[in-house]
GROMACS .gro file of C-alpha atoms in nm:
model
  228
    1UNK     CA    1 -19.509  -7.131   3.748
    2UNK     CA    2 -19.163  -7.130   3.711
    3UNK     CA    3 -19.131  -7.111   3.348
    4UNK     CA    4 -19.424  -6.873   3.269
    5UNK     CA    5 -19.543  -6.698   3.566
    6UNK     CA    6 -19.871  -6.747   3.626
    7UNK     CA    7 -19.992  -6.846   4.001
    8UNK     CA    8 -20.008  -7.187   4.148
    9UNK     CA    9 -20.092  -7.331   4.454
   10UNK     CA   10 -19.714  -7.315   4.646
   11UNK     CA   11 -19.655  -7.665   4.614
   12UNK     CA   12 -19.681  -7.707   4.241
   13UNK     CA   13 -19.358  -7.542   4.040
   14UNK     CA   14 -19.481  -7.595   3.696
   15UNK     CA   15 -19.869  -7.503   3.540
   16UNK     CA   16 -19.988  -7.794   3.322
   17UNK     CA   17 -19.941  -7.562   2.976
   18UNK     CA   18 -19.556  -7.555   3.011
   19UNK     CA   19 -19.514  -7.926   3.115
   20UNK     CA   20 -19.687  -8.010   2.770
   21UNK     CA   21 -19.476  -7.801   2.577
   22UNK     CA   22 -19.118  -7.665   2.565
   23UNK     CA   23 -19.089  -7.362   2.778
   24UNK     CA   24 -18.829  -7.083   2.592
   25UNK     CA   25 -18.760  -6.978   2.973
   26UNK     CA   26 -18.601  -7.253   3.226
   27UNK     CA   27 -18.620  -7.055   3.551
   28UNK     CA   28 -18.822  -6.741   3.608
   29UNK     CA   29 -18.716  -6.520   3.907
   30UNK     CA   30 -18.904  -6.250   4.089
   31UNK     CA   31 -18.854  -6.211   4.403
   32UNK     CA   32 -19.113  -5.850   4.478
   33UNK     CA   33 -19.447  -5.800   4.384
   34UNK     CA   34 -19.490  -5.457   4.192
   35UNK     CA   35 -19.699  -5.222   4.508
   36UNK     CA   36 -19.608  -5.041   4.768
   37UNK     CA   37 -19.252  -4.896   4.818
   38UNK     CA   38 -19.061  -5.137   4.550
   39UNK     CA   39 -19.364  -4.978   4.305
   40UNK     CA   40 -19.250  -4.630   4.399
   41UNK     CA   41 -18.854  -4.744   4.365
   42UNK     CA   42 -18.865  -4.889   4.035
   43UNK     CA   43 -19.098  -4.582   3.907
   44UNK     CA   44 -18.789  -4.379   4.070
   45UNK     CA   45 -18.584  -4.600   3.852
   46UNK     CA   46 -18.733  -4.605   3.558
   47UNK     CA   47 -18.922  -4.259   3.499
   48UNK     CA   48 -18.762  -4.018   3.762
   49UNK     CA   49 -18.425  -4.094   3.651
   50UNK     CA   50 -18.295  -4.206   3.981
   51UNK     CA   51 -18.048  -4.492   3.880
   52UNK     CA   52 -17.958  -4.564   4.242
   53UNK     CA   53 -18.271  -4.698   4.294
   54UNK     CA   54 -18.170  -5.005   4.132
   55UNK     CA   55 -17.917  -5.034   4.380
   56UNK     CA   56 -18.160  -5.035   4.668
   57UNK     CA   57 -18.386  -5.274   4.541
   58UNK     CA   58 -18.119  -5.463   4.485
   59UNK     CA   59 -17.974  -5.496   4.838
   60UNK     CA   60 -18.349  -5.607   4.922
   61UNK     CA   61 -18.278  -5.911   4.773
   62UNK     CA   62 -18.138  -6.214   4.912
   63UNK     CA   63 -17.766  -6.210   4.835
   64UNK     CA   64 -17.772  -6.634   4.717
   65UNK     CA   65 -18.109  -6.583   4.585
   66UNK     CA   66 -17.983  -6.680   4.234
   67UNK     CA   67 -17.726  -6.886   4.328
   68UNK     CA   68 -17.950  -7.121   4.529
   69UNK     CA   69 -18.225  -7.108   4.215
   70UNK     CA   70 -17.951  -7.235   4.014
   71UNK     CA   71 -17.913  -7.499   4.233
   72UNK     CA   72 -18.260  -7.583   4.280
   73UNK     CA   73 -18.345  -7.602   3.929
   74UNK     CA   74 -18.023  -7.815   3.834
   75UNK     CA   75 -17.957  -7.491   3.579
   76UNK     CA   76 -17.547  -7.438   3.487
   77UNK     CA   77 -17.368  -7.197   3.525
   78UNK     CA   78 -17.425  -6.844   3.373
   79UNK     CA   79 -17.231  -6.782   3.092
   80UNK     CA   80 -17.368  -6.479   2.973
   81UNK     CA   81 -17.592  -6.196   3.183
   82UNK     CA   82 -17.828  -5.978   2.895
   83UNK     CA   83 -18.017  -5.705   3.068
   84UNK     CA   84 -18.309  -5.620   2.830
   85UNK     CA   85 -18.209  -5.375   2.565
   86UNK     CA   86 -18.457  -5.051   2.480
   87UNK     CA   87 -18.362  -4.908   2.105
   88UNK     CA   88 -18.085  -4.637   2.058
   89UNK     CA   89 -18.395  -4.342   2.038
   90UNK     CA   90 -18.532  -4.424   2.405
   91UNK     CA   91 -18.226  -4.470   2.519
   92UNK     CA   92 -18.082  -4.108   2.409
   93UNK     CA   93 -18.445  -4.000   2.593
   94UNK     CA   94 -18.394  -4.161   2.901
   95UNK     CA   95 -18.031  -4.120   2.910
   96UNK     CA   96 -17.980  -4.457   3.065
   97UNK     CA   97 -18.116  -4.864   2.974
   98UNK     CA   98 -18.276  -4.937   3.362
   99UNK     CA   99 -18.270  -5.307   3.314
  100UNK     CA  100 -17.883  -5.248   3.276
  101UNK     CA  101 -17.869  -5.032   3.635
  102UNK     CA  102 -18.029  -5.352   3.794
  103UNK     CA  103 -17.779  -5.588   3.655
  104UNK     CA  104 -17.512  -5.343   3.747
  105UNK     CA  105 -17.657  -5.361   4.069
  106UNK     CA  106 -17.656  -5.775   4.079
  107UNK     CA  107 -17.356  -5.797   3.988
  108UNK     CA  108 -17.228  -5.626   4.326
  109UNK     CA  109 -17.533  -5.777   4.554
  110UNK     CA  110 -17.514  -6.179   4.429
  111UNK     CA  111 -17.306  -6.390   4.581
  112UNK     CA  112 -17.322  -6.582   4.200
  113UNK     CA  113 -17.074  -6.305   4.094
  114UNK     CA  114 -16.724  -6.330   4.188
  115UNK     CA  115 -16.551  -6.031   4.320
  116UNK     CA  116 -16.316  -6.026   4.032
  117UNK     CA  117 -16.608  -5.985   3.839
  118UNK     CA  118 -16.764  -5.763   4.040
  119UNK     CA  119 -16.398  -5.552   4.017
  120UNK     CA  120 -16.477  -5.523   3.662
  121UNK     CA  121 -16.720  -5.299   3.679
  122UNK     CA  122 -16.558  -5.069   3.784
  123UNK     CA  123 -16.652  -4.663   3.735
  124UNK     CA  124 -16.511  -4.549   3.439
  125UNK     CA  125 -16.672  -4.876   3.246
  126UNK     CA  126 -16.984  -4.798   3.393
  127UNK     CA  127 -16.966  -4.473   3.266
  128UNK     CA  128 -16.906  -4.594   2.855
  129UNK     CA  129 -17.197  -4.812   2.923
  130UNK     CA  130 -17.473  -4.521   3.092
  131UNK     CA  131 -17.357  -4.333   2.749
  132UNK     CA  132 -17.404  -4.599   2.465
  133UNK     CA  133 -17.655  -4.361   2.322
  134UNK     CA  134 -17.323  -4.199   2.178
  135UNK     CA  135 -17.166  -4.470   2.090
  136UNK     CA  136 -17.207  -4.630   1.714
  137UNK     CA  137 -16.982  -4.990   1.844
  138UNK     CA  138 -17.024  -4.997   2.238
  139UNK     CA  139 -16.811  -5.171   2.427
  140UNK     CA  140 -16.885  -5.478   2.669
  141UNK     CA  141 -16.744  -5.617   2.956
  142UNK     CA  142 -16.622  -5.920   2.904
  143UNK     CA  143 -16.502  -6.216   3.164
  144UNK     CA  144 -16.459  -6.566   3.143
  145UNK     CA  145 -16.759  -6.693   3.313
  146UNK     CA  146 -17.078  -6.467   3.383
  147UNK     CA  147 -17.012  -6.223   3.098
  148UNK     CA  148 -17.227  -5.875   3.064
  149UNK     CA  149 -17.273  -5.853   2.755
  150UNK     CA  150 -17.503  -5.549   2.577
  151UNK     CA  151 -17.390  -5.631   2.149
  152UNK     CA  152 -17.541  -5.953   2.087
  153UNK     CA  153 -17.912  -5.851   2.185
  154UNK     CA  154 -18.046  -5.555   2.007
  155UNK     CA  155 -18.398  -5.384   2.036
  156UNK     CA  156 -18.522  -5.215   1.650
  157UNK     CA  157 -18.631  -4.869   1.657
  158UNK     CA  158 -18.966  -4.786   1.639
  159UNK     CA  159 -19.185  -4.977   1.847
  160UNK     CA  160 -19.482  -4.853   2.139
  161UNK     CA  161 -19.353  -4.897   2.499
  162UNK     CA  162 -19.524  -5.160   2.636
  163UNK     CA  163 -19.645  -4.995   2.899
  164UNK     CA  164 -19.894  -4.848   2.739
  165UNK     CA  165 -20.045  -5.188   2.581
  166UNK     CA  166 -20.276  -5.425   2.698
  167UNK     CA  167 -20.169  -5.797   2.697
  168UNK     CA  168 -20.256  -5.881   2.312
  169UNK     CA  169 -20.135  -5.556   2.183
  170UNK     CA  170 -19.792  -5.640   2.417
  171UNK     CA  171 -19.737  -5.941   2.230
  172UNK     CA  172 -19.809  -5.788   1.865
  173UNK     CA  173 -19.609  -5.515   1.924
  174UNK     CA  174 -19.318  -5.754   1.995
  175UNK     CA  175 -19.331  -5.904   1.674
  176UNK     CA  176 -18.987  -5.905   1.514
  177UNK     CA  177 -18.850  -5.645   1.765
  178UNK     CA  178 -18.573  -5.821   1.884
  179UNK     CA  179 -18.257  -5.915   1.678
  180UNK     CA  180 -17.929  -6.129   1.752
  181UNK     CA  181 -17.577  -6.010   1.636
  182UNK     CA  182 -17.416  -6.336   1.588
  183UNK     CA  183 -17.096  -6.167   1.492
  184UNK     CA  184 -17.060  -6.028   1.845
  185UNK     CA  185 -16.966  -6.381   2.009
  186UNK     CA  186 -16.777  -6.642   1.913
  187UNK     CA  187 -16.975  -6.941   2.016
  188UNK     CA  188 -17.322  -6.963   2.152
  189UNK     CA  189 -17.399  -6.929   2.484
  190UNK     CA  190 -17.488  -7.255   2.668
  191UNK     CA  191 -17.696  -7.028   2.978
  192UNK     CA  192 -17.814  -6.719   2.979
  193UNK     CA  193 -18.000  -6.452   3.250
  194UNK     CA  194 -18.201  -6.218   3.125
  195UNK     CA  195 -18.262  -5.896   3.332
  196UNK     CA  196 -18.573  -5.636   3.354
  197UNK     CA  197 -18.767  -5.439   3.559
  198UNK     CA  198 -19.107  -5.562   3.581
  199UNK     CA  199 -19.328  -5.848   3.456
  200UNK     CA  200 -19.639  -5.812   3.369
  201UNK     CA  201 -19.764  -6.020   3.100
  202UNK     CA  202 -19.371  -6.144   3.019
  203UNK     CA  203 -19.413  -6.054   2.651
  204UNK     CA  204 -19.077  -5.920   2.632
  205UNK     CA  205 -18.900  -6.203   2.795
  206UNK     CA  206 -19.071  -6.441   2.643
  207UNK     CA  207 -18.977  -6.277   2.317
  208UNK     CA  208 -18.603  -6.273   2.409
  209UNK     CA  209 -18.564  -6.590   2.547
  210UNK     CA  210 -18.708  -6.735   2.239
  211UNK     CA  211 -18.494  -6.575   1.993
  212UNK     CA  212 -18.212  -6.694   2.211
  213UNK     CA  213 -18.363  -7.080   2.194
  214UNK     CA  214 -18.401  -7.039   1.856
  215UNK     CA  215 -18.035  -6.953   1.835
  216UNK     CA  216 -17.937  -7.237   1.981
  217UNK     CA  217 -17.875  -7.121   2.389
  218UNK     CA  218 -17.944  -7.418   2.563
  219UNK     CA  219 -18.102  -7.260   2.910
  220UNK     CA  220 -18.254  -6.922   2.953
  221UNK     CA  221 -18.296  -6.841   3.312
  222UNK     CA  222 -18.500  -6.469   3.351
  223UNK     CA  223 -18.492  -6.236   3.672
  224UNK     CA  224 -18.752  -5.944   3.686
  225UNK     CA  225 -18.786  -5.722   3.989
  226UNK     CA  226 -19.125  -5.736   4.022
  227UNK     CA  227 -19.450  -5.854   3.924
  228UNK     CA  228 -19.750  -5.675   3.803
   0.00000   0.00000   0.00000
């Protein structure tokens, strides 16, 4: 399904739960299953502390794959990009946020992105935003159309990875996790793509995408590596 994940014959888009109610995500994109060697290159990613990974996994993707699902769906265009924010004491653990490395990495691989966007990310930006662990008001990078933007979703301190959670306990432990900071932007964002690693039960997009719908963002289009 398109909006929640779950599998469908390949010639239905939408499972009969979201087209009775009012999905909080528009578009869901994965474009790997979670085995084999993308398995080992997001555990690379994510646990060995091998940031380039993302990069590699990223080539393996179609370069119009978003594009064309934008397309497809009748979606707008991105106006912001959010990759999935882990709280300030993981972060200073891990020394980097991984969904961030894979939007990096999509921002150079998709031929959504412009290369004057892509130009924008250049090294010594990328550099403020591996360290934001250091930072008390980090910086984003900010563009007229597409915009990466790391202030206006924030992840509290003090929750269990989910990782280590089976599907109920994922969605509990989700529970008020997520906060907006409204003062961050100026307007709301009509579209926005989410970013993360993997999806396994989609508790955590879910629970972004539905603060953001409750904010009032319009369209919420999510991209996870893989699925679990």
């Amino acid at each position: 399904c398109k909006h929640c994940g779950i599998r469908l014959p390949i010639e239905i888009s939408c499972c009969v739960k979201c087209l009775s109610t009012d999905p909080c995500i528009d578009s869901l994109i994965i474009p790997f299953k979670y085995q084999g060697s993308i398995k080992q290159l997001i555990i690379k990613l994510k646990f060995n502390k091998k940031p380039l990974a993302a990069t590699v996994l990223a080539i393996l993707i179609p370069a119009d794959l978003l594009s064309n699902v934008l397309k497809f769906d009748n979606l707008g265009t991105i106006s912001m990009v959010i990759p999935i924010p882990i709280d300030r004491f993981r972060l200073a653990g891990r020394g980097f946020n991984q969904a961030l490395e894979i939007t990096y990495a999509l921002m150079q691989t998709q031929s959504l992105f412009t290369q004057a966007q892509i130009k924008l990310l250049n090294i010594n930006k990328l550099s403020k935003l591996r360290n934001l662990m250091n930072s008390s008001n980090p910086s984003n990078l900010k563009n007229p159309k597409n915009q990466l933007n790391l202030e206006f979703l924030h992840k509290k301190i003090g929750y269990i990875p989910q990782s280590t959670l089976n599907k109920s306990e994922r969605q509990r432990n989700l529970n008020g996790a997520f906060k907006l900071n409204l003062k961050q932007i100026s307007q709301i964002p009509h579209t926005v793509l989410l970013v993360d690693d993997v999806f396994t039960t989609g508790s955590t997009l879910f629970a972004c995408a539905q603060i953001l719908k409750d904010a009032g963002v319009k369209q919420v289009i999510a991209f996870a590596l893989a699925k679990a």
